[in-house]
Amino acid sequence: MHGDMDQGQRDLIMKEFRSGSSRVLIATDLLARGIDVQQVSLVINYDLPANRENYIHRIGRGGRFGRKGVAINFVTADDVRMMREIEQFYSTQIEEMPMNVADLI
């Protein structure tokens, strides 16, 4: 979901997420806060958030209520600095994705 979609398209996508018919959430800052979606197992950050604080709101959509969740970040060379800032801010290390993606799920 992105900012260039009209409200009807956004509503349809959110309905699919809430019903469980779609379990993958591809997020930009448009969906960083203010949505309640359960049973999401995978969050893909197409781009990194504009600020570090929004990162936790994005990835927090996956793996709720004791379920396993995975967050994948698409990171360009220009994003590496922000990724390191996010790691420092949350005192964590974000691992590079393994060759066998099935190991994550």
PDB file of N, CA and C in Angstrom:
ATOM      1  N   MET A   1       0.852  -1.166   0.000  1.00  0.00           N
ATOM      2  CA  MET A   1       0.000   0.000   0.000  1.00  0.00           C
ATOM      3  C   MET A   1       0.901   1.233   0.000  1.00  0.00           C
ATOM      4  N   HIS A   2       0.514   2.236  -0.762  1.00  0.00           N
ATOM      5  CA  HIS A   2       1.324   3.448  -0.852  1.00  0.00           C
ATOM      6  C   HIS A   2       0.434   4.673  -1.009  1.00  0.00           C
ATOM      7  N   GLY A   3       1.039   5.824  -0.884  1.00  0.00           N
ATOM      8  CA  GLY A   3       0.322   7.083  -0.869  1.00  0.00           C
ATOM      9  C   GLY A   3      -0.366   7.465  -2.160  1.00  0.00           C
ATOM     10  N   ASP A   4       0.010   6.861  -3.282  1.00  0.00           N
ATOM     11  CA  ASP A   4      -0.621   7.195  -4.560  1.00  0.00           C
ATOM     12  C   ASP A   4      -1.903   6.412  -4.818  1.00  0.00           C
ATOM     13  N   MET A   5      -2.267   5.511  -3.905  1.00  0.00           N
ATOM     14  CA  MET A   5      -3.508   4.736  -4.063  1.00  0.00           C
ATOM     15  C   MET A   5      -4.680   5.556  -3.538  1.00  0.00           C
ATOM     16  N   ASP A   6      -5.844   5.401  -4.179  1.00  0.00           N
ATOM     17  CA  ASP A   6      -7.015   6.105  -3.657  1.00  0.00           C
ATOM     18  C   ASP A   6      -7.557   5.366  -2.432  1.00  0.00           C
ATOM     19  N   GLN A   7      -8.430   6.029  -1.705  1.00  0.00           N
ATOM     20  CA  GLN A   7      -8.929   5.481  -0.440  1.00  0.00           C
ATOM     21  C   GLN A   7      -9.657   4.154  -0.622  1.00  0.00           C
ATOM     22  N   GLY A   8     -10.376   4.000  -1.723  1.00  0.00           N
ATOM     23  CA  GLY A   8     -11.072   2.740  -1.974  1.00  0.00           C
ATOM     24  C   GLY A   8     -10.110   1.565  -2.096  1.00  0.00           C
ATOM     25  N   GLN A   9      -9.005   1.786  -2.797  1.00  0.00           N
ATOM     26  CA  GLN A   9      -7.991   0.737  -2.920  1.00  0.00           C
ATOM     27  C   GLN A   9      -7.379   0.409  -1.558  1.00  0.00           C
ATOM     28  N   ARG A  10      -7.094   1.444  -0.782  1.00  0.00           N
ATOM     29  CA  ARG A  10      -6.517   1.236   0.556  1.00  0.00           C
ATOM     30  C   ARG A  10      -7.476   0.459   1.446  1.00  0.00           C
ATOM     31  N   ASP A  11      -8.755   0.829   1.395  1.00  0.00           N
ATOM     32  CA  ASP A  11      -9.752   0.135   2.225  1.00  0.00           C
ATOM     33  C   ASP A  11      -9.847  -1.341   1.860  1.00  0.00           C
ATOM     34  N   LEU A  12      -9.803  -1.647   0.571  1.00  0.00           N
ATOM     35  CA  LEU A  12      -9.868  -3.040   0.126  1.00  0.00           C
ATOM     36  C   LEU A  12      -8.662  -3.829   0.636  1.00  0.00           C
ATOM     37  N   ILE A  13      -7.482  -3.255   0.526  1.00  0.00           N
ATOM     38  CA  ILE A  13      -6.275  -3.925   1.011  1.00  0.00           C
ATOM     39  C   ILE A  13      -6.360  -4.156   2.515  1.00  0.00           C
ATOM     40  N   MET A  14      -6.804  -3.159   3.264  1.00  0.00           N
ATOM     41  CA  MET A  14      -6.911  -3.317   4.717  1.00  0.00           C
ATOM     42  C   MET A  14      -7.942  -4.383   5.072  1.00  0.00           C
ATOM     43  N   LYS A  15      -9.025  -4.458   4.315  1.00  0.00           N
ATOM     44  CA  LYS A  15     -10.032  -5.495   4.558  1.00  0.00           C
ATOM     45  C   LYS A  15      -9.416  -6.877   4.371  1.00  0.00           C
ATOM     46  N   GLU A  16      -8.605  -7.034   3.322  1.00  0.00           N
ATOM     47  CA  GLU A  16      -7.940  -8.315   3.076  1.00  0.00           C
ATOM     48  C   GLU A  16      -6.973  -8.665   4.202  1.00  0.00           C
ATOM     49  N   PHE A  17      -6.225  -7.690   4.688  1.00  0.00           N
ATOM     50  CA  PHE A  17      -5.298  -7.946   5.797  1.00  0.00           C
ATOM     51  C   PHE A  17      -6.058  -8.363   7.047  1.00  0.00           C
ATOM     52  N   ARG A  18      -7.104  -7.622   7.359  1.00  0.00           N
ATOM     53  CA  ARG A  18      -7.862  -7.910   8.588  1.00  0.00           C
ATOM     54  C   ARG A  18      -8.580  -9.253   8.530  1.00  0.00           C
ATOM     55  N   SER A  19      -9.011  -9.648   7.337  1.00  0.00           N
ATOM     56  CA  SER A  19      -9.727 -10.926   7.213  1.00  0.00           C
ATOM     57  C   SER A  19      -8.773 -12.117   7.242  1.00  0.00           C
ATOM     58  N   GLY A  20      -7.495 -11.856   7.032  1.00  0.00           N
ATOM     59  CA  GLY A  20      -6.521 -12.940   7.012  1.00  0.00           C
ATOM     60  C   GLY A  20      -6.294 -13.532   5.636  1.00  0.00           C
ATOM     61  N   SER A  21      -6.995 -13.025   4.626  1.00  0.00           N
ATOM     62  CA  SER A  21      -6.798 -13.566   3.280  1.00  0.00           C
ATOM     63  C   SER A  21      -5.449 -13.150   2.701  1.00  0.00           C
ATOM     64  N   SER A  22      -4.861 -12.100   3.245  1.00  0.00           N
ATOM     65  CA  SER A  22      -3.513 -11.683   2.868  1.00  0.00           C
ATOM     66  C   SER A  22      -2.694 -11.538   4.142  1.00  0.00           C
ATOM     67  N   ARG A  23      -1.540 -12.208   4.192  1.00  0.00           N
ATOM     68  CA  ARG A  23      -0.742 -12.194   5.413  1.00  0.00           C
ATOM     69  C   ARG A  23       0.604 -11.522   5.225  1.00  0.00           C
ATOM     70  N   VAL A  24       0.789 -10.827   4.126  1.00  0.00           N
ATOM     71  CA  VAL A  24       2.034 -10.115   3.868  1.00  0.00           C
ATOM     72  C   VAL A  24       1.722  -8.626   3.827  1.00  0.00           C
ATOM     73  N   LEU A  25       2.491  -7.849   4.580  1.00  0.00           N
ATOM     74  CA  LEU A  25       2.289  -6.407   4.637  1.00  0.00           C
ATOM     75  C   LEU A  25       3.524  -5.717   4.087  1.00  0.00           C
ATOM     76  N   ILE A  26       3.380  -5.042   2.965  1.00  0.00           N
ATOM     77  CA  ILE A  26       4.470  -4.261   2.395  1.00  0.00           C
ATOM     78  C   ILE A  26       4.210  -2.816   2.789  1.00  0.00           C
ATOM     79  N   ALA A  27       5.156  -2.232   3.539  1.00  0.00           N
ATOM     80  CA  ALA A  27       4.876  -0.958   4.193  1.00  0.00           C
ATOM     81  C   ALA A  27       5.824   0.155   3.784  1.00  0.00           C
ATOM     82  N   THR A  28       5.254   1.347   3.632  1.00  0.00           N
ATOM     83  CA  THR A  28       6.017   2.587   3.592  1.00  0.00           C
ATOM     84  C   THR A  28       5.565   3.366   4.820  1.00  0.00           C
ATOM     85  N   ASP A  29       6.000   4.597   4.961  1.00  0.00           N
ATOM     86  CA  ASP A  29       5.597   5.377   6.131  1.00  0.00           C
ATOM     87  C   ASP A  29       4.092   5.613   6.193  1.00  0.00           C
ATOM     88  N   LEU A  30       3.394   5.406   5.095  1.00  0.00           N
ATOM     89  CA  LEU A  30       1.938   5.537   5.078  1.00  0.00           C
ATOM     90  C   LEU A  30       1.299   4.657   6.148  1.00  0.00           C
ATOM     91  N   LEU A  31       1.856   3.471   6.382  1.00  0.00           N
ATOM     92  CA  LEU A  31       1.283   2.523   7.337  1.00  0.00           C
ATOM     93  C   LEU A  31       2.104   2.388   8.610  1.00  0.00           C
ATOM     94  N   ALA A  32       2.934   3.345   8.892  1.00  0.00           N
ATOM     95  CA  ALA A  32       3.817   3.209  10.051  1.00  0.00           C
ATOM     96  C   ALA A  32       3.046   3.166  11.364  1.00  0.00           C
ATOM     97  N   ARG A  33       1.976   3.911  11.476  1.00  0.00           N
ATOM     98  CA  ARG A  33       1.228   3.976  12.732  1.00  0.00           C
ATOM     99  C   ARG A  33      -0.271   3.976  12.464  1.00  0.00           C
ATOM    100  N   GLY A  34      -1.001   3.640  13.504  1.00  0.00           N
ATOM    101  CA  GLY A  34      -2.439   3.835  13.471  1.00  0.00           C
ATOM    102  C   GLY A  34      -3.259   2.748  12.823  1.00  0.00           C
ATOM    103  N   ILE A  35      -2.668   1.603  12.523  1.00  0.00           N
ATOM    104  CA  ILE A  35      -3.462   0.509  11.974  1.00  0.00           C
ATOM    105  C   ILE A  35      -3.388  -0.667  12.929  1.00  0.00           C
ATOM    106  N   ASP A  36      -4.420  -1.470  12.926  1.00  0.00           N
ATOM    107  CA  ASP A  36      -4.454  -2.659  13.771  1.00  0.00           C
ATOM    108  C   ASP A  36      -4.684  -3.861  12.876  1.00  0.00           C
ATOM    109  N   VAL A  37      -3.623  -4.568  12.582  1.00  0.00           N
ATOM    110  CA  VAL A  37      -3.689  -5.741  11.724  1.00  0.00           C
ATOM    111  C   VAL A  37      -3.114  -6.908  12.507  1.00  0.00           C
ATOM    112  N   GLN A  38      -3.902  -7.952  12.667  1.00  0.00           N
ATOM    113  CA  GLN A  38      -3.430  -9.137  13.382  1.00  0.00           C
ATOM    114  C   GLN A  38      -3.094 -10.231  12.384  1.00  0.00           C
ATOM    115  N   GLN A  39      -2.381 -11.224  12.848  1.00  0.00           N
ATOM    116  CA  GLN A  39      -2.018 -12.407  12.063  1.00  0.00           C
ATOM    117  C   GLN A  39      -1.179 -12.077  10.831  1.00  0.00           C
ATOM    118  N   VAL A  40      -0.303 -11.104  10.948  1.00  0.00           N
ATOM    119  CA  VAL A  40       0.644 -10.806   9.880  1.00  0.00           C
ATOM    120  C   VAL A  40       1.949 -11.512  10.233  1.00  0.00           C
ATOM    121  N   SER A  41       2.440 -12.358   9.343  1.00  0.00           N
ATOM    122  CA  SER A  41       3.655 -13.119   9.640  1.00  0.00           C
ATOM    123  C   SER A  41       4.904 -12.528   8.992  1.00  0.00           C
ATOM    124  N   LEU A  42       4.723 -11.648   8.019  1.00  0.00           N
ATOM    125  CA  LEU A  42       5.860 -11.086   7.296  1.00  0.00           C
ATOM    126  C   LEU A  42       5.624  -9.611   7.023  1.00  0.00           C
ATOM    127  N   VAL A  43       6.597  -8.781   7.392  1.00  0.00           N
ATOM    128  CA  VAL A  43       6.563  -7.353   7.084  1.00  0.00           C
ATOM    129  C   VAL A  43       7.745  -7.066   6.170  1.00  0.00           C
ATOM    130  N   ILE A  44       7.470  -6.463   5.020  1.00  0.00           N
ATOM    131  CA  ILE A  44       8.534  -6.078   4.092  1.00  0.00           C
ATOM    132  C   ILE A  44       8.583  -4.559   4.052  1.00  0.00           C
ATOM    133  N   ASN A  45       9.718  -4.013   4.434  1.00  0.00           N
ATOM    134  CA  ASN A  45       9.918  -2.574   4.345  1.00  0.00           C
ATOM    135  C   ASN A  45      10.512  -2.268   2.979  1.00  0.00           C
ATOM    136  N   TYR A  46       9.670  -1.791   2.074  1.00  0.00           N
ATOM    137  CA  TYR A  46      10.113  -1.435   0.724  1.00  0.00           C
ATOM    138  C   TYR A  46      11.181  -0.350   0.790  1.00  0.00           C
ATOM    139  N   ASP A  47      10.987   0.569   1.723  1.00  0.00           N
ATOM    140  CA  ASP A  47      11.989   1.590   2.011  1.00  0.00           C
ATOM    141  C   ASP A  47      12.082   1.732   3.523  1.00  0.00           C
ATOM    142  N   LEU A  48      13.177   2.264   3.998  1.00  0.00           N
ATOM    143  CA  LEU A  48      13.317   2.471   5.433  1.00  0.00           C
ATOM    144  C   LEU A  48      12.495   3.682   5.844  1.00  0.00           C
ATOM    145  N   PRO A  49      12.051   3.709   7.092  1.00  0.00           N
ATOM    146  CA  PRO A  49      11.257   4.852   7.537  1.00  0.00           C
ATOM    147  C   PRO A  49      12.082   6.136   7.527  1.00  0.00           C
ATOM    148  N   ALA A  50      11.377   7.249   7.467  1.00  0.00           N
ATOM    149  CA  ALA A  50      12.041   8.549   7.464  1.00  0.00           C
ATOM    150  C   ALA A  50      12.701   8.842   8.806  1.00  0.00           C
ATOM    151  N   ASN A  51      12.207   8.220   9.878  1.00  0.00           N
ATOM    152  CA  ASN A  51      12.848   8.388  11.184  1.00  0.00           C
ATOM    153  C   ASN A  51      12.918   7.047  11.905  1.00  0.00           C
ATOM    154  N   ARG A  52      13.864   6.944  12.818  1.00  0.00           N
ATOM    155  CA  ARG A  52      14.137   5.674  13.506  1.00  0.00           C
ATOM    156  C   ARG A  52      12.955   5.180  14.319  1.00  0.00           C
ATOM    157  N   GLU A  53      12.203   6.091  14.908  1.00  0.00           N
ATOM    158  CA  GLU A  53      11.099   5.709  15.781  1.00  0.00           C
ATOM    159  C   GLU A  53      10.011   4.939  15.036  1.00  0.00           C
ATOM    160  N   ASN A  54       9.804   5.240  13.776  1.00  0.00           N
ATOM    161  CA  ASN A  54       8.761   4.552  13.004  1.00  0.00           C
ATOM    162  C   ASN A  54       9.123   3.116  12.662  1.00  0.00           C
ATOM    163  N   TYR A  55      10.394   2.765  12.744  1.00  0.00           N
ATOM    164  CA  TYR A  55      10.805   1.404  12.386  1.00  0.00           C
ATOM    165  C   TYR A  55      10.107   0.374  13.264  1.00  0.00           C
ATOM    166  N   ILE A  56      10.083   0.593  14.552  1.00  0.00           N
ATOM    167  CA  ILE A  56       9.478  -0.378  15.471  1.00  0.00           C
ATOM    168  C   ILE A  56       7.973  -0.486  15.242  1.00  0.00           C
ATOM    169  N   HIS A  57       7.338   0.610  14.838  1.00  0.00           N
ATOM    170  CA  HIS A  57       5.897   0.564  14.563  1.00  0.00           C
ATOM    171  C   HIS A  57       5.617  -0.262  13.307  1.00  0.00           C
ATOM    172  N   ARG A  58       6.493  -0.167  12.336  1.00  0.00           N
ATOM    173  CA  ARG A  58       6.322  -0.970  11.129  1.00  0.00           C
ATOM    174  C   ARG A  58       6.499  -2.454  11.411  1.00  0.00           C
ATOM    175  N   ILE A  59       7.632  -2.818  11.999  1.00  0.00           N
ATOM    176  CA  ILE A  59       7.905  -4.247  12.171  1.00  0.00           C
ATOM    177  C   ILE A  59       7.069  -4.867  13.266  1.00  0.00           C
ATOM    178  N   GLY A  60       6.507  -4.045  14.135  1.00  0.00           N
ATOM    179  CA  GLY A  60       5.659  -4.561  15.208  1.00  0.00           C
ATOM    180  C   GLY A  60       4.351  -5.142  14.719  1.00  0.00           C
ATOM    181  N   ARG A  61       4.051  -4.976  13.440  1.00  0.00           N
ATOM    182  CA  ARG A  61       2.818  -5.546  12.874  1.00  0.00           C
ATOM    183  C   ARG A  61       2.924  -7.061  12.732  1.00  0.00           C
ATOM    184  N   GLY A  62       4.129  -7.565  12.613  1.00  0.00           N
ATOM    185  CA  GLY A  62       4.328  -9.008  12.442  1.00  0.00           C
ATOM    186  C   GLY A  62       4.680  -9.677  13.759  1.00  0.00           C
ATOM    187  N   GLY A  63       4.258 -10.905  13.921  1.00  0.00           N
ATOM    188  CA  GLY A  63       4.647 -11.683  15.086  1.00  0.00           C
ATOM    189  C   GLY A  63       3.972 -11.298  16.381  1.00  0.00           C
ATOM    190  N   ARG A  64       2.762 -10.824  16.338  1.00  0.00           N
ATOM    191  CA  ARG A  64       2.046 -10.455  17.561  1.00  0.00           C
ATOM    192  C   ARG A  64       1.488 -11.675  18.275  1.00  0.00           C
ATOM    193  N   PHE A  65       1.220 -11.500  19.544  1.00  0.00           N
ATOM    194  CA  PHE A  65       0.548 -12.517  20.360  1.00  0.00           C
ATOM    195  C   PHE A  65       1.297 -13.846  20.364  1.00  0.00           C
ATOM    196  N   GLY A  66       2.618 -13.779  20.479  1.00  0.00           N
ATOM    197  CA  GLY A  66       3.426 -14.983  20.584  1.00  0.00           C
ATOM    198  C   GLY A  66       3.720 -15.686  19.274  1.00  0.00           C
ATOM    199  N   ARG A  67       3.213 -15.163  18.182  1.00  0.00           N
ATOM    200  CA  ARG A  67       3.482 -15.776  16.880  1.00  0.00           C
ATOM    201  C   ARG A  67       4.842 -15.313  16.364  1.00  0.00           C
ATOM    202  N   LYS A  68       5.455 -16.135  15.538  1.00  0.00           N
ATOM    203  CA  LYS A  68       6.723 -15.769  14.928  1.00  0.00           C
ATOM    204  C   LYS A  68       6.465 -14.791  13.792  1.00  0.00           C
ATOM    205  N   GLY A  69       7.273 -13.762  13.726  1.00  0.00           N
ATOM    206  CA  GLY A  69       7.155 -12.789  12.658  1.00  0.00           C
ATOM    207  C   GLY A  69       8.518 -12.470  12.076  1.00  0.00           C
ATOM    208  N   VAL A  70       8.535 -12.094  10.824  1.00  0.00           N
ATOM    209  CA  VAL A  70       9.770 -11.780  10.117  1.00  0.00           C
ATOM    210  C   VAL A  70       9.621 -10.406   9.484  1.00  0.00           C
ATOM    211  N   ALA A  71      10.683  -9.605   9.571  1.00  0.00           N
ATOM    212  CA  ALA A  71      10.729  -8.317   8.884  1.00  0.00           C
ATOM    213  C   ALA A  71      11.890  -8.348   7.900  1.00  0.00           C
ATOM    214  N   ILE A  72      11.617  -7.956   6.674  1.00  0.00           N
ATOM    215  CA  ILE A  72      12.640  -7.871   5.633  1.00  0.00           C
ATOM    216  C   ILE A  72      12.720  -6.416   5.197  1.00  0.00           C
ATOM    217  N   ASN A  73      13.939  -5.898   5.161  1.00  0.00           N
ATOM    218  CA  ASN A  73      14.170  -4.521   4.741  1.00  0.00           C
ATOM    219  C   ASN A  73      14.887  -4.513   3.404  1.00  0.00           C
ATOM    220  N   PHE A  74      14.336  -3.803   2.433  1.00  0.00           N
ATOM    221  CA  PHE A  74      15.061  -3.575   1.183  1.00  0.00           C
ATOM    222  C   PHE A  74      15.982  -2.385   1.453  1.00  0.00           C
ATOM    223  N   VAL A  75      17.283  -2.603   1.382  1.00  0.00           N
ATOM    224  CA  VAL A  75      18.248  -1.570   1.750  1.00  0.00           C
ATOM    225  C   VAL A  75      19.171  -1.302   0.566  1.00  0.00           C
ATOM    226  N   THR A  76      19.219  -0.054   0.147  1.00  0.00           N
ATOM    227  CA  THR A  76      20.144   0.359  -0.904  1.00  0.00           C
ATOM    228  C   THR A  76      21.415   0.893  -0.251  1.00  0.00           C
ATOM    229  N   ALA A  77      22.410   1.174  -1.055  1.00  0.00           N
ATOM    230  CA  ALA A  77      23.651   1.745  -0.530  1.00  0.00           C
ATOM    231  C   ALA A  77      23.370   3.058   0.200  1.00  0.00           C
ATOM    232  N   ASP A  78      22.394   3.811  -0.280  1.00  0.00           N
ATOM    233  CA  ASP A  78      22.037   5.074   0.366  1.00  0.00           C
ATOM    234  C   ASP A  78      21.361   4.869   1.718  1.00  0.00           C
ATOM    235  N   ASP A  79      20.822   3.671   1.960  1.00  0.00           N
ATOM    236  CA  ASP A  79      20.092   3.386   3.199  1.00  0.00           C
ATOM    237  C   ASP A  79      20.962   2.828   4.321  1.00  0.00           C
ATOM    238  N   VAL A  80      22.183   2.454   4.009  1.00  0.00           N
ATOM    239  CA  VAL A  80      23.021   1.767   5.002  1.00  0.00           C
ATOM    240  C   VAL A  80      23.199   2.609   6.261  1.00  0.00           C
ATOM    241  N   ARG A  81      23.412   3.895   6.107  1.00  0.00           N
ATOM    242  CA  ARG A  81      23.597   4.762   7.276  1.00  0.00           C
ATOM    243  C   ARG A  81      22.359   4.735   8.170  1.00  0.00           C
ATOM    244  N   MET A  82      21.169   4.868   7.588  1.00  0.00           N
ATOM    245  CA  MET A  82      19.939   4.834   8.379  1.00  0.00           C
ATOM    246  C   MET A  82      19.769   3.474   9.050  1.00  0.00           C
ATOM    247  N   MET A  83      20.109   2.395   8.358  1.00  0.00           N
ATOM    248  CA  MET A  83      20.004   1.061   8.950  1.00  0.00           C
ATOM    249  C   MET A  83      20.898   0.961  10.184  1.00  0.00           C
ATOM    250  N   ARG A  84      22.106   1.470  10.105  1.00  0.00           N
ATOM    251  CA  ARG A  84      23.016   1.449  11.263  1.00  0.00           C
ATOM    252  C   ARG A  84      22.464   2.309  12.399  1.00  0.00           C
ATOM    253  N   GLU A  85      21.864   3.447  12.072  1.00  0.00           N
ATOM    254  CA  GLU A  85      21.254   4.298  13.103  1.00  0.00           C
ATOM    255  C   GLU A  85      20.106   3.572  13.792  1.00  0.00           C
ATOM    256  N   ILE A  86      19.310   2.844  13.042  1.00  0.00           N
ATOM    257  CA  ILE A  86      18.208   2.061  13.611  1.00  0.00           C
ATOM    258  C   ILE A  86      18.763   0.992  14.543  1.00  0.00           C
ATOM    259  N   GLU A  87      19.813   0.302  14.111  1.00  0.00           N
ATOM    260  CA  GLU A  87      20.433  -0.721  14.958  1.00  0.00           C
ATOM    261  C   GLU A  87      20.932  -0.118  16.264  1.00  0.00           C
ATOM    262  N   GLN A  88      21.601   1.015  16.183  1.00  0.00           N
ATOM    263  CA  GLN A  88      22.111   1.665  17.397  1.00  0.00           C
ATOM    264  C   GLN A  88      20.968   2.137  18.283  1.00  0.00           C
ATOM    265  N   PHE A  89      19.959   2.730  17.689  1.00  0.00           N
ATOM    266  CA  PHE A  89      18.833   3.273  18.451  1.00  0.00           C
ATOM    267  C   PHE A  89      18.127   2.185  19.252  1.00  0.00           C
ATOM    268  N   TYR A  90      17.963   0.995  18.658  1.00  0.00           N
ATOM    269  CA  TYR A  90      17.262  -0.109  19.317  1.00  0.00           C
ATOM    270  C   TYR A  90      18.210  -1.133  19.945  1.00  0.00           C
ATOM    271  N   SER A  91      19.495  -0.826  19.960  1.00  0.00           N
ATOM    272  CA  SER A  91      20.514  -1.716  20.549  1.00  0.00           C
ATOM    273  C   SER A  91      20.362  -3.144  20.036  1.00  0.00           C
ATOM    274  N   THR A  92      20.363  -3.269  18.735  1.00  0.00           N
ATOM    275  CA  THR A  92      20.200  -4.578  18.109  1.00  0.00           C
ATOM    276  C   THR A  92      21.071  -4.666  16.867  1.00  0.00           C
ATOM    277  N   GLN A  93      21.157  -5.852  16.330  1.00  0.00           N
ATOM    278  CA  GLN A  93      21.847  -6.048  15.061  1.00  0.00           C
ATOM    279  C   GLN A  93      20.863  -6.688  14.096  1.00  0.00           C
ATOM    280  N   ILE A  94      20.678  -6.078  12.964  1.00  0.00           N
ATOM    281  CA  ILE A  94      19.769  -6.589  11.949  1.00  0.00           C
ATOM    282  C   ILE A  94      20.594  -7.428  10.985  1.00  0.00           C
ATOM    283  N   GLU A  95      20.269  -8.700  10.923  1.00  0.00           N
ATOM    284  CA  GLU A  95      21.049  -9.653  10.142  1.00  0.00           C
ATOM    285  C   GLU A  95      20.705  -9.578   8.658  1.00  0.00           C
ATOM    286  N   GLU A  96      21.714  -9.833   7.837  1.00  0.00           N
ATOM    287  CA  GLU A  96      21.475  -9.947   6.403  1.00  0.00           C
ATOM    288  C   GLU A  96      20.657 -11.206   6.153  1.00  0.00           C
ATOM    289  N   MET A  97      19.775 -11.141   5.182  1.00  0.00           N
ATOM    290  CA  MET A  97      18.886 -12.259   4.899  1.00  0.00           C
ATOM    291  C   MET A  97      19.676 -13.474   4.420  1.00  0.00           C
ATOM    292  N   PRO A  98      19.341 -14.665   4.945  1.00  0.00           N
ATOM    293  CA  PRO A  98      20.055 -15.876   4.520  1.00  0.00           C
ATOM    294  C   PRO A  98      19.697 -16.256   3.084  1.00  0.00           C
ATOM    295  N   MET A  99      20.537 -17.057   2.495  1.00  0.00           N
ATOM    296  CA  MET A  99      20.290 -17.506   1.122  1.00  0.00           C
ATOM    297  C   MET A  99      19.010 -18.327   1.026  1.00  0.00           C
ATOM    298  N   ASN A 100      18.715 -19.123   2.059  1.00  0.00           N
ATOM    299  CA  ASN A 100      17.514 -19.950   2.077  1.00  0.00           C
ATOM    300  C   ASN A 100      16.440 -19.223   2.884  1.00  0.00           C
ATOM    301  N   VAL A 101      15.572 -18.517   2.204  1.00  0.00           N
ATOM    302  CA  VAL A 101      14.541 -17.718   2.858  1.00  0.00           C
ATOM    303  C   VAL A 101      13.600 -18.587   3.687  1.00  0.00           C
ATOM    304  N   ALA A 102      13.425 -19.832   3.338  1.00  0.00           N
ATOM    305  CA  ALA A 102      12.535 -20.731   4.084  1.00  0.00           C
ATOM    306  C   ALA A 102      12.977 -20.884   5.533  1.00  0.00           C
ATOM    307  N   ASP A 103      14.249 -20.648   5.830  1.00  0.00           N
ATOM    308  CA  ASP A 103      14.734 -20.729   7.206  1.00  0.00           C
ATOM    309  C   ASP A 103      14.128 -19.648   8.091  1.00  0.00           C
ATOM    310  N   LEU A 104      13.609 -18.588   7.497  1.00  0.00           N
ATOM    311  CA  LEU A 104      13.029 -17.492   8.265  1.00  0.00           C
ATOM    312  C   LEU A 104      11.597 -17.764   8.697  1.00  0.00           C
ATOM    313  N   ILE A 105      10.903 -18.593   7.980  1.00  0.00           N
ATOM    314  CA  ILE A 105       9.470 -18.777   8.217  1.00  0.00           C
ATOM    315  C   ILE A 105       9.206 -19.967   9.104  1.00  0.00           C
TER     316      ILE A 105
END
